[in-house]
Structure formats: structure tokens, C-alpha cells
Short mmCIF file of C-alpha atoms and ligand atoms in Angstrom, two decimals:
data_model
loop_
_atom_site.label_atom_id
_atom_site.label_comp_id
_atom_site.label_asym_id
_atom_site.label_seq_id
_atom_site.Cartn_x
_atom_site.Cartn_y
_atom_site.Cartn_z
CA UNK H 8 110.37 96.10 100.11
CA UNK H 9 113.16 94.58 102.13
CA UNK H 10 112.92 91.37 100.17
CA UNK H 11 116.62 91.05 99.80
CA UNK H 12 117.23 91.50 103.48
CA UNK H 13 114.43 89.16 104.44
CA UNK H 14 115.57 86.46 102.09
CA UNK H 15 119.13 86.70 103.25
CA UNK H 16 118.11 86.57 106.88
CA UNK H 17 116.01 83.49 106.16
CA UNK H 18 119.02 81.86 104.53
CA UNK H 19 121.19 82.68 107.51
CA UNK H 20 118.70 81.11 109.89
CA UNK H 21 118.49 78.03 107.70
CA UNK H 22 122.27 77.66 107.57
CA UNK H 23 122.53 77.88 111.31
CA UNK H 24 119.68 75.54 112.01
CA UNK H 25 121.93 72.53 112.13
CA UNK H 26 124.46 74.15 114.43
CA UNK H 27 124.38 73.58 118.13
CA UNK H 28 126.31 76.61 119.30
CA UNK H 29 127.15 80.17 118.38
CA UNK H 30 130.80 80.21 117.46
CA UNK H 31 133.20 82.81 116.14
CA UNK H 32 133.00 81.06 112.75
CA UNK H 33 129.24 80.87 112.32
CA UNK H 34 128.83 84.38 113.70
CA UNK H 35 131.34 85.66 111.12
CA UNK H 36 129.45 83.93 108.34
CA UNK H 37 126.18 85.42 109.53
CA UNK H 38 127.73 88.88 109.74
CA UNK H 39 128.99 88.63 106.18
CA UNK H 40 125.46 87.91 104.99
CA UNK H 41 124.01 90.72 107.10
CA UNK H 42 126.60 93.17 105.77
CA UNK H 43 125.82 92.27 102.15
CA UNK H 44 122.12 92.40 102.76
CA UNK H 45 122.30 95.86 104.33
CA UNK H 46 124.46 97.20 101.50
CA UNK H 47 122.06 95.78 98.93
CA UNK H 48 119.21 97.40 100.80
CA UNK H 49 120.98 100.75 100.27
CA UNK H 50 122.07 101.28 103.84
CA UNK H 51 124.92 103.78 104.08
CA UNK H 52 128.35 102.21 104.63
CA UNK H 53 129.17 103.85 108.01
CA UNK H 54 125.80 102.62 109.29
CA UNK H 55 126.48 99.10 108.04
CA UNK H 56 129.85 99.08 109.81
CA UNK H 57 128.45 100.36 113.09
CA UNK H 58 125.57 97.92 112.97
CA UNK H 59 127.60 94.82 112.19
CA UNK H 60 130.13 95.68 114.91
CA UNK H 61 127.35 95.93 117.47
CA UNK H 62 125.71 92.73 116.27
CA UNK H 63 129.00 90.90 116.54
CA UNK H 64 129.65 92.11 120.09
CA UNK H 65 126.17 91.21 121.21
CA UNK H 66 126.07 87.88 119.37
CA UNK H 67 129.32 86.61 120.81
CA UNK H 68 128.22 87.57 124.29
CA UNK H 69 124.86 85.91 123.79
CA UNK H 70 124.25 82.71 125.69
CA UNK H 71 122.25 80.25 123.66
CA UNK H 72 119.81 79.17 126.25
CA UNK H 73 116.83 76.88 126.55
CA UNK H 74 115.10 76.03 123.32
CA UNK H 75 116.67 78.73 121.17
CA UNK H 76 118.75 77.50 118.29
CA UNK H 77 121.81 79.59 117.37
CA UNK H 78 119.91 80.81 114.31
CA UNK H 79 117.04 82.06 116.44
CA UNK H 80 119.41 83.62 118.93
CA UNK H 81 121.23 85.50 116.19
CA UNK H 82 118.02 86.69 114.59
CA UNK H 83 117.03 87.99 118.03
CA UNK H 84 120.27 89.95 118.26
CA UNK H 85 119.89 91.33 114.72
CA UNK H 86 116.27 92.28 115.39
CA UNK H 87 117.17 94.17 118.58
CA UNK H 88 120.06 95.99 116.94
CA UNK H 89 118.05 96.93 113.84
CA UNK H 90 115.36 98.29 116.14
CA UNK H 91 117.90 100.27 118.11
CA UNK H 92 119.45 101.77 114.97
CA UNK H 93 116.04 102.85 113.72
CA UNK H 94 115.53 104.77 116.93
CA UNK H 95 113.59 102.45 119.15
CA UNK H 96 114.59 101.36 122.54
CA UNK H 97 114.55 97.62 122.80
CA UNK H 98 110.79 97.64 123.21
CA UNK H 99 110.59 99.23 119.76
CA UNK H 100 108.63 102.28 120.85
CA UNK H 101 107.48 104.90 118.34
CA UNK H 102 108.55 108.56 118.58
CA UNK H 103 105.42 110.67 118.84
CA UNK H 104 104.66 114.19 117.66
CA UNK H 105 105.34 116.69 120.42
CA UNK H 106 102.53 119.18 120.11
CA UNK H 107 102.00 120.09 123.77
CA UNK H 108 102.77 123.79 123.38
CA UNK H 109 100.57 126.88 123.49
CA UNK H 110 98.07 126.51 120.64
CA UNK H 111 98.37 126.60 117.75
CA UNK H 112 101.21 124.11 117.64
CA UNK H 113 103.05 124.63 114.37
CA UNK H 114 104.33 121.81 112.19
CA UNK H 115 106.81 123.01 109.56
CA UNK H 116 107.26 120.66 106.61
CA UNK H 117 110.58 120.49 104.78
CA UNK H 118 111.83 118.41 101.89
CA UNK H 119 112.67 118.29 98.22
CA UNK H 120 110.07 118.65 95.48
CA UNK H 121 108.27 115.38 94.85
CA UNK H 122 109.18 113.92 98.25
CA UNK H 123 105.52 113.82 99.22
CA UNK H 124 105.30 116.91 101.45
CA UNK H 125 101.91 118.17 100.36
CA UNK H 126 100.39 114.69 100.41
CA UNK H 127 101.84 114.19 103.89
CA UNK H 128 100.28 117.47 105.08
CA UNK H 129 96.90 116.08 104.03
CA UNK H 130 97.61 112.77 105.74
CA UNK H 131 98.78 114.45 108.94
CA UNK H 132 95.76 116.77 108.97
CA UNK H 133 93.47 113.75 108.70
CA UNK H 134 95.46 111.81 111.32
CA UNK H 135 95.43 114.68 113.82
CA UNK H 136 91.76 115.46 113.26
CA UNK H 137 90.53 111.88 113.46
CA UNK H 138 92.92 110.29 115.94
CA UNK H 139 93.66 113.22 118.21
CA UNK H 140 90.53 115.36 117.71
CA UNK H 141 92.63 118.37 116.77
CA UNK H 142 91.35 121.38 114.88
CA UNK H 143 93.86 121.74 112.05
CA UNK H 144 94.67 124.60 109.67
CA UNK H 145 97.00 124.18 106.70
CA UNK H 146 98.82 126.81 104.65
CA UNK H 147 101.12 126.64 101.64
CA UNK H 148 104.25 128.78 101.49
CA UNK H 149 105.01 127.50 98.00
CA UNK H 150 104.43 130.80 96.22
CA UNK H 151 106.40 129.62 93.20
CA UNK H 152 103.98 126.91 92.13
CA UNK H 153 100.29 127.85 92.11
CA UNK H 154 99.52 124.17 91.44
CA UNK H 155 101.11 123.28 94.76
CA UNK H 156 98.77 125.65 96.58
CA UNK H 157 95.76 124.18 94.75
CA UNK H 158 96.97 120.67 95.60
CA UNK H 159 97.21 121.56 99.29
CA UNK H 160 93.69 122.99 99.19
CA UNK H 161 92.41 119.74 97.67
CA UNK H 162 94.08 117.40 100.17
CA UNK H 163 93.07 119.63 103.08
CA UNK H 164 89.46 119.47 101.97
CA UNK H 165 89.72 115.70 101.64
CA UNK H 166 91.09 115.60 105.19
CA UNK H 167 88.16 117.78 106.31
CA UNK H 168 90.58 120.26 107.85
CA UNK H 169 90.73 124.03 107.29
CA UNK H 170 92.80 125.62 104.55
CA UNK H 171 94.27 129.11 104.70
CA UNK H 172 94.48 130.62 101.19
CA UNK H 173 97.81 132.32 100.60
CA UNK H 174 97.97 135.54 98.61
CA UNK H 175 100.49 135.18 95.78
CA UNK H 176 101.71 138.79 96.14
CA UNK H 177 102.75 138.21 99.76
CA UNK H 178 106.12 136.93 100.90
CA UNK H 179 106.35 133.50 102.51
CA UNK H 180 106.91 135.11 105.91
CA UNK H 181 103.82 137.30 105.51
CA UNK H 182 101.76 134.30 104.45
CA UNK H 183 102.92 132.23 107.41
CA UNK H 184 102.26 135.09 109.82
CA UNK H 185 98.79 135.68 108.40
CA UNK H 186 97.97 131.98 108.73
CA UNK H 187 99.24 131.97 112.31
CA UNK H 188 97.09 135.00 113.19
CA UNK H 189 94.10 133.28 111.63
CA UNK H 190 94.78 130.05 113.52
CA UNK H 191 95.05 131.95 116.80
CA UNK H 192 91.83 133.83 116.21
CA UNK H 193 89.93 130.70 115.19
CA UNK H 194 91.26 128.45 117.95
CA UNK H 195 93.06 125.96 115.80
CA UNK H 196 95.10 123.44 117.75
CA UNK H 197 97.60 122.81 114.96
CA UNK H 198 98.88 124.83 112.00
CA UNK H 199 100.70 122.79 109.34
CA UNK H 200 102.96 124.88 107.09
CA UNK H 201 103.82 123.38 103.71
CA UNK H 202 106.90 124.84 102.04
CA UNK H 203 108.43 125.04 98.59
CA UNK H 204 110.72 122.22 97.60
CA UNK H 205 113.32 122.18 94.86
CA UNK H 206 114.62 119.36 92.74
CA UNK H 207 117.92 119.42 94.61
CA UNK H 208 119.52 121.12 97.56
CA UNK H 209 119.40 124.83 96.81
CA UNK H 210 120.81 127.65 98.93
CA UNK H 211 117.86 130.02 98.39
CA UNK H 212 115.39 127.30 99.44
CA UNK H 213 117.42 126.54 102.54
CA UNK H 214 117.57 130.20 103.54
CA UNK H 215 113.86 130.62 103.01
CA UNK H 216 112.92 127.66 105.17
CA UNK H 217 115.45 128.65 107.83
CA UNK H 218 113.85 132.12 107.95
CA UNK H 219 110.41 130.52 108.26
CA UNK H 220 111.71 128.37 111.08
CA UNK H 221 113.09 131.39 112.95
CA UNK H 222 109.85 133.33 112.52
CA UNK H 223 107.49 130.50 113.45
CA UNK H 224 109.40 128.59 116.13
CA UNK H 225 107.57 125.38 115.19
CA UNK H 226 106.84 122.62 117.70
CA UNK H 227 107.73 120.09 115.01
CA UNK H 228 109.97 120.47 111.96
CA UNK H 229 109.42 117.37 109.86
CA UNK H 230 111.68 116.40 107.01
CA UNK H 231 109.78 114.47 104.34
CA UNK H 232 111.88 112.15 102.22
CA UNK H 233 111.23 109.59 99.51
CA UNK H 234 112.44 106.17 100.69
CA UNK H 235 112.98 105.13 97.07
CA UNK H 236 115.92 107.54 96.80
CA UNK H 237 118.12 105.29 98.92
CA UNK H 238 121.49 106.92 99.50
CA UNK H 239 120.28 110.27 98.10
CA UNK H 240 117.62 110.32 100.79
CA UNK H 241 120.37 110.21 103.37
CA UNK H 242 122.35 112.99 101.65
CA UNK H 243 119.38 115.34 101.50
CA UNK H 244 118.41 114.52 105.11
CA UNK H 245 121.94 115.44 106.16
CA UNK H 246 121.81 118.74 104.26
CA UNK H 247 118.45 119.77 105.75
CA UNK H 248 119.50 118.64 109.20
CA UNK H 249 122.56 120.89 109.02
CA UNK H 250 120.36 123.93 108.29
CA UNK H 251 117.25 123.22 110.33
CA UNK H 252 116.80 121.70 113.77
CA UNK H 253 114.64 118.85 112.53
CA UNK H 254 112.44 117.15 115.11
CA UNK H 255 111.47 114.19 112.98
CA UNK H 256 111.44 112.47 109.63
CA UNK H 257 108.62 111.18 107.47
CA UNK H 258 109.75 108.43 105.12
CA UNK H 259 107.37 108.26 102.15
CA UNK H 260 106.61 105.71 99.42
CA UNK H 261 107.39 102.66 101.51
CA UNK H 262 104.49 100.97 99.71
CA UNK H 263 106.67 100.94 96.57
CA UNK H 264 109.69 98.79 95.96
CA UNK H 265 111.99 100.92 98.11
CA UNK H 266 114.70 98.71 99.43
CA UNK H 267 114.24 100.30 102.80
CA UNK H 268 117.83 100.97 103.71
CA UNK H 269 116.86 104.62 104.08
CA UNK H 270 114.92 103.76 107.25
CA UNK H 271 118.10 102.52 108.85
CA UNK H 272 120.51 105.16 107.56
CA UNK H 273 118.46 108.32 107.88
CA UNK H 274 117.92 107.85 111.59
CA UNK H 275 121.48 106.87 112.34
CA UNK H 276 123.07 109.65 110.31
CA UNK H 277 120.82 112.55 111.32
CA UNK H 278 120.13 111.37 114.86
CA UNK H 279 116.48 112.39 114.30
CA UNK H 280 113.62 109.98 114.82
CA UNK H 281 111.47 108.71 111.98
CA UNK H 282 107.97 109.60 113.16
CA UNK H 283 105.77 108.44 110.27
CA UNK H 284 105.95 106.42 107.10
CA UNK H 285 103.95 107.04 103.94
CA UNK H 286 102.45 103.86 102.53
CA UNK H 287 100.23 105.08 99.71
CA UNK H 288 99.04 108.06 97.75
CA UNK H 289 95.70 108.24 99.54
CA UNK H 290 95.27 110.18 102.76
CA UNK H 291 94.95 107.07 104.89
CA UNK H 292 98.37 105.91 103.65
CA UNK H 293 100.20 107.13 106.75
CA UNK H 294 101.47 104.98 109.59
CA UNK H 295 103.15 105.84 112.84
CA UNK H 296 106.69 104.51 112.52
CA UNK H 297 107.40 101.65 114.89
CA UNK H 298 111.10 100.73 114.87
CA UNK H 299 110.36 97.30 116.31
CA UNK H 300 107.76 96.51 113.68
CA UNK H 301 110.01 97.73 110.90
CA UNK H 302 112.82 95.51 112.21
CA UNK H 303 110.45 92.51 112.20
CA UNK H 304 109.45 93.35 108.65
CA UNK H 305 113.10 93.44 107.62
CA UNK H 306 113.67 90.07 109.21
CA UNK H 307 110.52 88.67 107.61
P1 GDP N 18 105.81 117.43 97.26
O1 GDP N 18 106.35 118.02 96.00
O2 GDP N 18 106.91 117.10 98.24
O3 GDP N 18 104.74 118.24 97.90
O4 GDP N 18 105.20 116.00 96.87
P2 GDP N 18 103.68 115.56 96.61
O5 GDP N 18 102.93 115.50 97.90
O6 GDP N 18 103.11 116.36 95.51
O7 GDP N 18 103.91 114.04 96.15
C1 GDP N 18 104.62 113.70 94.98
C2 GDP N 18 104.05 112.40 94.43
O8 GDP N 18 104.31 111.34 95.34
C3 GDP N 18 102.55 112.44 94.25
O9 GDP N 18 102.24 111.76 93.07
C4 GDP N 18 102.02 111.69 95.46
O10 GDP N 18 100.78 111.07 95.21
C5 GDP N 18 103.11 110.67 95.66
N1 GDP N 18 103.21 110.18 97.06
C6 GDP N 18 103.33 110.90 98.19
N2 GDP N 18 103.43 110.09 99.26
C7 GDP N 18 103.35 108.82 98.81
C8 GDP N 18 103.40 107.51 99.43
O11 GDP N 18 103.56 107.34 100.65
N3 GDP N 18 103.28 106.43 98.59
C9 GDP N 18 103.13 106.58 97.24
N4 GDP N 18 103.02 105.47 96.51
N5 GDP N 18 103.10 107.77 96.64
C10 GDP N 18 103.20 108.89 97.40
#
């Protein structure tokens, strides 16, 4: 991923290597390359505009000091601004899950069908159990697809967490409530609620998940989105964010050839932090999202 951006950034640095100073002209040239690279990487246009404006302001104010060449100085500016857009402060800190509520802390999963929700539930269950020593229960509210419930059972078992079997004749609210009662009685620290996705944005799906959100008052509402969808990822994030108070985003399939623009746009457009990235189909294919690291990866 990010090859285009990386290659372009490398070219920019090379071009500027011979230059002694940052000037209006070489900064303009660099900005043109950055703008093209971001558009090619599927970053949404308003985000590209905002980003290049900030880079320009910062770059022109930047003193080229000591041993830094103009190329290095500009890459530093781009790196800091990319990090900031992806939700990091300048130290590139990660946004963590906020689960410090009365147990069980509920994580509600939202997203379109195929985004990687169920897989991510398994990954999160494993992550929370192994890294944070949490006792985790999972439940599926996807009453429309029995295969989805079976899939959640399988990944939960792989994660060595507990699975709450949903009764197909119950409503999603009854299922969620029953799972919550079970979690309370069995001292689970975290309850992860998987939900039904659709192929596209669908009013009935939105109402169902909004009702679940009202009933459960989750500590985290995570929107799972396929990074390969590029601009569509941003559109669906916007639609979910308008209906649900999302607390974070999980960007999946970053191990594929996603051009990665989604990482930049989704954060900027929804204002919600990316908390994790999916980097594989297996349950260990989950990484905490570090804006600073992602920016370095973009720069190459
Ligand atoms: P759901 O419909 O949102 O629950 O999506 P699933 O969890 O069933 O995932 C859909 C497909 O994407 C499955 O084939 C998963 O194995 C795959 N998948 C999920 N996350 C990742 C990821 O981070 N990387 C890759 N390569 N595949 C993933």
C-alpha cells in the first residue's frame, strides 16, 4: 500500500536535494506532487485541499536549520501534517479503547457487510484477553444470516473468549439484553456486540443499530470499514457517523493493496479516531493504529 505516495515523496526529496533553501517555487512544486499523490491514494478532495494548505503554511514558515536539507525539512513538515490529519498529536500517539466504565463495558460493532466486522470481533476478543487480561463475551445480533452467527462462534472460540448463542426467534434487542444479563452474571469485563451489515447504506439497518445503541449505551461504538473501498469507505463512514455517535474506526484489509487514502480521509471527515487497523484474515492480524507510524509508512 501507499506505494504511489511513497514513490512520489521520494522523488520530491530527490528533486530538492540539490537545493539550498526552501523557496516559494520549490515549495509549490513539492505541493503539486503531494496533491497528486494524495489524490492517487484516494484521499478525498476536501482533505487534500486542507492538508496541502497546512503543509504550505508550515513549510514556508520553516527555517532550514543545521544539517537539514530543504528536502528533509519538507518531508518533516509533510510527516507532521499527515500525522495530525490522521488524528495524532505531533508525537503520533494512538487513540486507545475507553473501557473504564462499570463492567461489562460494551463494544458495539457497526459497518457494512463484508467490511470485516465479525473477523474484527474475534481479533478484538483475542487482543483484550491476551493484552489486557479481560474476560470477554461476544454475541451476534445478525439474526438474518445464520452463517454470520456460526462465524462469530468460530472466531470467538479461536480467540478463547466466551460466546453467547443468540436465539433466532428473539429480536436483536432481546438478544443483546440477554447477552448483557449473562455478562453481568458471569463477571465479564467486556461484551462485544456484532451487528448485521448490509451491502449498502440501508434505512432499516441504520434504525436497528441506532436502537441497539440507545438500549446498550456502549462504551465504544466502532465503525469497521474496508480500506480497499477508498472514497466509498469515506461515504459510508459519514453515513454511519450521522446516525451513531461513533467512538472510533477500525480500518480493515490494510495488508492488501489498499491505496491507504482512507486512513487520511476517514479521520478528517468524521472527526473520529482510527483505533485499530486490520492487517490479515487471521486473528492476530490486528494492530493498534499509530498515526505517526502510518505517516512514516506513507513517506517510506
Ligand atoms: P463482516 O460481514 O463485516 O462481518 O465481514 P467478515 O468479518 O465476514 O469479513 C469479510 C471478509 O474479509 C472475510 O473473508 C475476512 O477474512 C476478510 N477480512 C477481514 N478483515 C481482514 C483484514 O484485515 N485483512 C484481510 N486480508 N482480510 C480481512
